[in-house]
mmCIF file of C-alpha atoms in Angstrom:
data_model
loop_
_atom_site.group_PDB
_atom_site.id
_atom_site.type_symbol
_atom_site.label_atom_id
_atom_site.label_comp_id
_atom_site.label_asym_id
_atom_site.label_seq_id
_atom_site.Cartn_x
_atom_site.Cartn_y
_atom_site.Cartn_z
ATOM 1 C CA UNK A 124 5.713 -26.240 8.782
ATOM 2 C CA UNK A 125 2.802 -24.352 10.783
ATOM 3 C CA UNK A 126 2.825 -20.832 9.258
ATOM 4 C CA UNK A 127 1.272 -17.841 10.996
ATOM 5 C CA UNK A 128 1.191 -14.060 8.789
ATOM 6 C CA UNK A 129 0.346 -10.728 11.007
ATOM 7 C CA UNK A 130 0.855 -8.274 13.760
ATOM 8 C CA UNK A 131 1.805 -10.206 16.968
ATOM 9 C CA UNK A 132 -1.495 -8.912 18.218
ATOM 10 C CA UNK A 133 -3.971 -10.618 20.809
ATOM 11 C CA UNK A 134 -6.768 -10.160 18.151
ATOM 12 C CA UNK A 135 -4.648 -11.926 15.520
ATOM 13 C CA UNK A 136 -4.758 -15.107 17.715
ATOM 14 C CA UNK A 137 -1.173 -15.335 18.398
ATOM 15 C CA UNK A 138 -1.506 -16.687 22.298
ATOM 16 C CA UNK A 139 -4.174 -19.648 20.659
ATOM 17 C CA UNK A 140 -1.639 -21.166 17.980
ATOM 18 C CA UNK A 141 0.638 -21.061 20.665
ATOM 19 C CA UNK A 142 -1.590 -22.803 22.933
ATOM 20 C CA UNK A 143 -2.372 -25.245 19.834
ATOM 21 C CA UNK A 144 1.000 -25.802 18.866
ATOM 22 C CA UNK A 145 2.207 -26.536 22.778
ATOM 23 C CA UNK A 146 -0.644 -29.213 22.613
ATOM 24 C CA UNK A 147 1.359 -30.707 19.223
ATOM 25 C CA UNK A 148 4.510 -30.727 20.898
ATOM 26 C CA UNK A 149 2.757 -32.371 23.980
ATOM 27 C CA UNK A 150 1.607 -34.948 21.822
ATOM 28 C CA UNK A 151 5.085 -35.409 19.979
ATOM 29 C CA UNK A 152 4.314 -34.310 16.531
ATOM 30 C CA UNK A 153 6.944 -32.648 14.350
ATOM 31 C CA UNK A 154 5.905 -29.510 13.484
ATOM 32 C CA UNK A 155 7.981 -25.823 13.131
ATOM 33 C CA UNK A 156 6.343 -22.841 13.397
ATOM 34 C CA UNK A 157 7.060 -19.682 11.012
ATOM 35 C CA UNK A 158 5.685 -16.554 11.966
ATOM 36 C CA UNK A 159 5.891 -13.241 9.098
ATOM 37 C CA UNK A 160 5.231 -9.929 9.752
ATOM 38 C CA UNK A 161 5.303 -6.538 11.918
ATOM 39 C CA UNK A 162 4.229 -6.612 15.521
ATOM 40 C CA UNK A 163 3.438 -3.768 17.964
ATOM 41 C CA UNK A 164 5.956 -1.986 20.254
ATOM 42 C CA UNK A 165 7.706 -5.219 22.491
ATOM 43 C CA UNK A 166 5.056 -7.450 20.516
ATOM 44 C CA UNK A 167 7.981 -9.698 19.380
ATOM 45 C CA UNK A 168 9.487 -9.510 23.063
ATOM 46 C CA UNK A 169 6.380 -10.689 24.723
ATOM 47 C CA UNK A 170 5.680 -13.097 21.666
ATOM 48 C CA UNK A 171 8.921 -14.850 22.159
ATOM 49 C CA UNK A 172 8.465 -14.635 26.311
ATOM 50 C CA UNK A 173 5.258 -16.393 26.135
ATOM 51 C CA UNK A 174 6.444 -19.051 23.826
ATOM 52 C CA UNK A 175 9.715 -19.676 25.986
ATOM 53 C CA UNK A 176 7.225 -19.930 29.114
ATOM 54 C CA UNK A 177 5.368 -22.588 27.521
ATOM 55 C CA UNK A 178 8.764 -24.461 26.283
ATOM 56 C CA UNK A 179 8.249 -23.609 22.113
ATOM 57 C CA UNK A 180 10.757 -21.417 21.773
ATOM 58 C CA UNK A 181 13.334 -24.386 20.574
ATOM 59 C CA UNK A 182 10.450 -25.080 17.349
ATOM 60 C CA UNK A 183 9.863 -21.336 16.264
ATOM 61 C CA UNK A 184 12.227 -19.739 13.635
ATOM 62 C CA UNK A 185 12.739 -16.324 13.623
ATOM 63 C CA UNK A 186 10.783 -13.729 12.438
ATOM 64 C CA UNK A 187 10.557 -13.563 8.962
ATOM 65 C CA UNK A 188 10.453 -10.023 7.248
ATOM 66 C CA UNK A 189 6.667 -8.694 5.517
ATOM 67 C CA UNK A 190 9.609 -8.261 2.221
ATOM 68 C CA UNK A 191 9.812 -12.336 1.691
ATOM 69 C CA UNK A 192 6.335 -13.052 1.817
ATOM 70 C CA UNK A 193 6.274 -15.023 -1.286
ATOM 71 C CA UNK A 194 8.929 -16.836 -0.339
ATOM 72 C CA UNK A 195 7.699 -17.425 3.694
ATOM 73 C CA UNK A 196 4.185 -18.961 2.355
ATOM 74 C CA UNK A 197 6.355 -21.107 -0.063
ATOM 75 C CA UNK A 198 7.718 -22.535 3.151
ATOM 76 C CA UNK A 199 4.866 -23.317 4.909
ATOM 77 C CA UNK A 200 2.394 -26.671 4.445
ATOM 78 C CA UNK A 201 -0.715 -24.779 6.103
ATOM 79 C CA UNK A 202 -0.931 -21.167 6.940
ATOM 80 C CA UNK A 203 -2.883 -20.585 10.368
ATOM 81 C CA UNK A 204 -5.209 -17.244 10.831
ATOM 82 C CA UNK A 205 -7.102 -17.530 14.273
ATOM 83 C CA UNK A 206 -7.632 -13.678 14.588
ATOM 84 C CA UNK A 207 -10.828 -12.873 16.109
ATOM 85 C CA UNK A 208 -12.795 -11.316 13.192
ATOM 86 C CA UNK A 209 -14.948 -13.862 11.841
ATOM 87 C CA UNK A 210 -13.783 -13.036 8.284
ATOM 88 C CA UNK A 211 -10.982 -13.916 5.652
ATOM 89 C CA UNK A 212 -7.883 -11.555 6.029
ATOM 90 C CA UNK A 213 -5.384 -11.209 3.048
ATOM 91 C CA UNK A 214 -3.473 -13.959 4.353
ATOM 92 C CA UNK A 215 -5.939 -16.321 2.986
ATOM 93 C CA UNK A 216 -5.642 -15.010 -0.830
ATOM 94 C CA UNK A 217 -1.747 -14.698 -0.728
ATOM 95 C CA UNK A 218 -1.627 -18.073 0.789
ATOM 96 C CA UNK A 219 -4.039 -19.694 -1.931
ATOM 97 C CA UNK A 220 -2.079 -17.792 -4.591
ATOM 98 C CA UNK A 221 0.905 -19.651 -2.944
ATOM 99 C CA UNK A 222 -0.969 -22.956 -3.311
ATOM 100 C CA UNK A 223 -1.210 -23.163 0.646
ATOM 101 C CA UNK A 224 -4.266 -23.859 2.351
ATOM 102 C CA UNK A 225 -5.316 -22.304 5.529
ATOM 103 C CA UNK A 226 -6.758 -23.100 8.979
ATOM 104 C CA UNK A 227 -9.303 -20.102 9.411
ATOM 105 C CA UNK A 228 -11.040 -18.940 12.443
ATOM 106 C CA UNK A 229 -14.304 -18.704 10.866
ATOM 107 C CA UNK A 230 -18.377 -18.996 12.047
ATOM 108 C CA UNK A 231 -19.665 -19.133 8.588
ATOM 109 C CA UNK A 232 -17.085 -19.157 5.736
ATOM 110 C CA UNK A 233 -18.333 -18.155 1.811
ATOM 111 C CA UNK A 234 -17.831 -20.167 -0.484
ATOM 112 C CA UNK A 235 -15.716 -18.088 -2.771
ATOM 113 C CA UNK A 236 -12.890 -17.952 0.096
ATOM 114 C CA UNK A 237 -12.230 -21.125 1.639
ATOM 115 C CA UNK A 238 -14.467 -24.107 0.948
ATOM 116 C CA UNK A 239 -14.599 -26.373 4.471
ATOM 117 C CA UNK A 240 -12.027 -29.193 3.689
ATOM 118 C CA UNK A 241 -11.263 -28.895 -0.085
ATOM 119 C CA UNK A 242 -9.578 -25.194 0.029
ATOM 120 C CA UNK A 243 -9.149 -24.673 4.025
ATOM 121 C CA UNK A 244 -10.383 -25.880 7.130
ATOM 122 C CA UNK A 245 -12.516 -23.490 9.270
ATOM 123 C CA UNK A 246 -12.610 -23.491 13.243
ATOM 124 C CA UNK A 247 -14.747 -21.438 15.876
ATOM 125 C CA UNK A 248 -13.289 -18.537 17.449
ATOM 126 C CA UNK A 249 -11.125 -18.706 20.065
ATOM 127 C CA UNK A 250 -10.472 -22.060 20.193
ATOM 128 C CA UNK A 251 -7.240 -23.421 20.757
ATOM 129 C CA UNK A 252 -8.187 -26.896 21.375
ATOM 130 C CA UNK A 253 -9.794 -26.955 17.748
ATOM 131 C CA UNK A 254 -6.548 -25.366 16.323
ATOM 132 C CA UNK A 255 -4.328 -27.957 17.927
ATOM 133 C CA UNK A 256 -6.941 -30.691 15.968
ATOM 134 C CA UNK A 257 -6.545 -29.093 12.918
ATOM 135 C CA UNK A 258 -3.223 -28.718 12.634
ATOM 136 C CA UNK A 259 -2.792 -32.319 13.389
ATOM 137 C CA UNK A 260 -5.092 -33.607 10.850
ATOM 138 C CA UNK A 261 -2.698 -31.265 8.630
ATOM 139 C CA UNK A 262 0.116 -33.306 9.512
ATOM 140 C CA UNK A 263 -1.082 -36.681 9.261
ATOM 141 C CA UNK A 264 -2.805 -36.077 5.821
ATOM 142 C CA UNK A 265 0.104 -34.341 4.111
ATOM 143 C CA UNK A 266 -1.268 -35.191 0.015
ATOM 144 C CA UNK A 267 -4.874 -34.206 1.633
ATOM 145 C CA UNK A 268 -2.888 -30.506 2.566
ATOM 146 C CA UNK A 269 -0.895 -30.496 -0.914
ATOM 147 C CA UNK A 270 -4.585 -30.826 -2.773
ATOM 148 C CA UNK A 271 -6.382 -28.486 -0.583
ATOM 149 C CA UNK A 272 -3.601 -26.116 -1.486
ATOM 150 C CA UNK A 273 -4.177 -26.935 -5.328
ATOM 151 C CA UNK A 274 -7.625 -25.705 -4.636
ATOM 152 C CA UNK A 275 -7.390 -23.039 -3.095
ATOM 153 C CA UNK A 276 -5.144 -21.560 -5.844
ATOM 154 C CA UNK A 277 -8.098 -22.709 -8.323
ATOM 155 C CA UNK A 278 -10.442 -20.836 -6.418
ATOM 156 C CA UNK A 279 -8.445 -17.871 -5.794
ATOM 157 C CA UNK A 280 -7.746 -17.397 -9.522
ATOM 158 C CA UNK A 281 -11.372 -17.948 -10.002
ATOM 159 C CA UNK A 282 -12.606 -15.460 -7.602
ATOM 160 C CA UNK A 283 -9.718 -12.627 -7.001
ATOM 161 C CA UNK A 284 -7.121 -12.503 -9.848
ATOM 162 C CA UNK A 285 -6.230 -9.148 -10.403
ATOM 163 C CA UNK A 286 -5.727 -9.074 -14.182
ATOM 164 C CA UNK A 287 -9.615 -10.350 -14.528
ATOM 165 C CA UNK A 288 -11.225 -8.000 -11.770
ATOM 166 C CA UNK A 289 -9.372 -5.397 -13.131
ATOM 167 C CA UNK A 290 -11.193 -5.959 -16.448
ATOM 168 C CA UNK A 291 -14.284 -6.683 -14.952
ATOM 169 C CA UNK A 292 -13.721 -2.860 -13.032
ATOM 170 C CA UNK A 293 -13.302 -1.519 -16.870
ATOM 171 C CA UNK A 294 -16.145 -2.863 -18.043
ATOM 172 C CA UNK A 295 -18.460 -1.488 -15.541
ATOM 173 C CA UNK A 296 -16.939 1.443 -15.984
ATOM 174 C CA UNK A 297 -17.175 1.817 -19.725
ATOM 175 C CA UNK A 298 -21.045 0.432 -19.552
ATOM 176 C CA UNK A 299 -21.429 3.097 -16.993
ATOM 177 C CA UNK A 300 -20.553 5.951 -18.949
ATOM 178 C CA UNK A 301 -22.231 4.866 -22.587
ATOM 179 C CA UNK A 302 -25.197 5.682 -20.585
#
């Protein structure tokens, strides 16, 4: 299961997983898209228009609401975030806290968000064609998926658990003002 988390927004890369994921269905690979999340006025409409123009609409499941999250990323093998900002968006911690790895639309990716291959796999902008080989290597190395997941939650509890930043936030506060 394909998961995709966001505003059904052109810069979110909505129209290039769809593009990807009509090349998987092309190519006869099971696969089920979940989307989660808001989208703009008639996003959903146009969303669900552009999918039944390219024959997905069969393989998507409804919209799931921003209230489940915990339970939609539980769902998914691989969460998908091909928005055009050349950065991490939340979706990559909540799905690493959920032990699922992500496909990332990424030029240069740190190393304390998504490690190429062990925690995530990152692709250029913009490109659906990369998506579409992503997610397949996804679904043909399923335990490879399952460990990158186990990673990622590693190195999301190393990097961004709350409980420890927020001590770490004390602390600087408290050596601040001994000064």
């Amino acid at each position: 299961k394909i998961g995709f988390v966001g505003s059904l927004m052109k810069s979110k890369g909505i129209f290039e997983l769809l593009d990807a994921f009509k090349i998987i269905k092309e190519r006869n690979f099971d696969a089920t898209l979940i989307y989660v999340g808001g989208e703009p006025e008639n996003g959903n409409k146009f969303v669900n228009w552009f999918a039944k123009k390219l024959g997905l609409r069969q393989f998507m499941l409804s919209e799931l609401k921003s209230k489940i999250i915990k339970s939609a990323y539980q769902l998914m093998d691989i969460v998908c975030v091909p928005g055009y900002f050349n950065a991490p968006g939340r979706q990559v911690i909540e799905a690493a806290f959920n032990k699922t790895p992500v496909i990332l639309s990424i030029t240069n990716p740190e190393d304390d968000t998504l490690i190429p291959f062990e925690t995530g796999i990152p692709i250029p902008l913009k490109d659906h064609k990369k998506l579409a080989k992503a997610i397949v290597y996804c679904i043909k190395n399923r335990d490879k998926v399952k460990e990158m997941g186990l990673k990622a939650f590693e190195l999301a509890n190393k990097n961004f658990n709350p409980k420890s930043n927020s001590i770490k936030i004390l602390n600087i506060y408290k050596n601040f003002f001994k000064t």
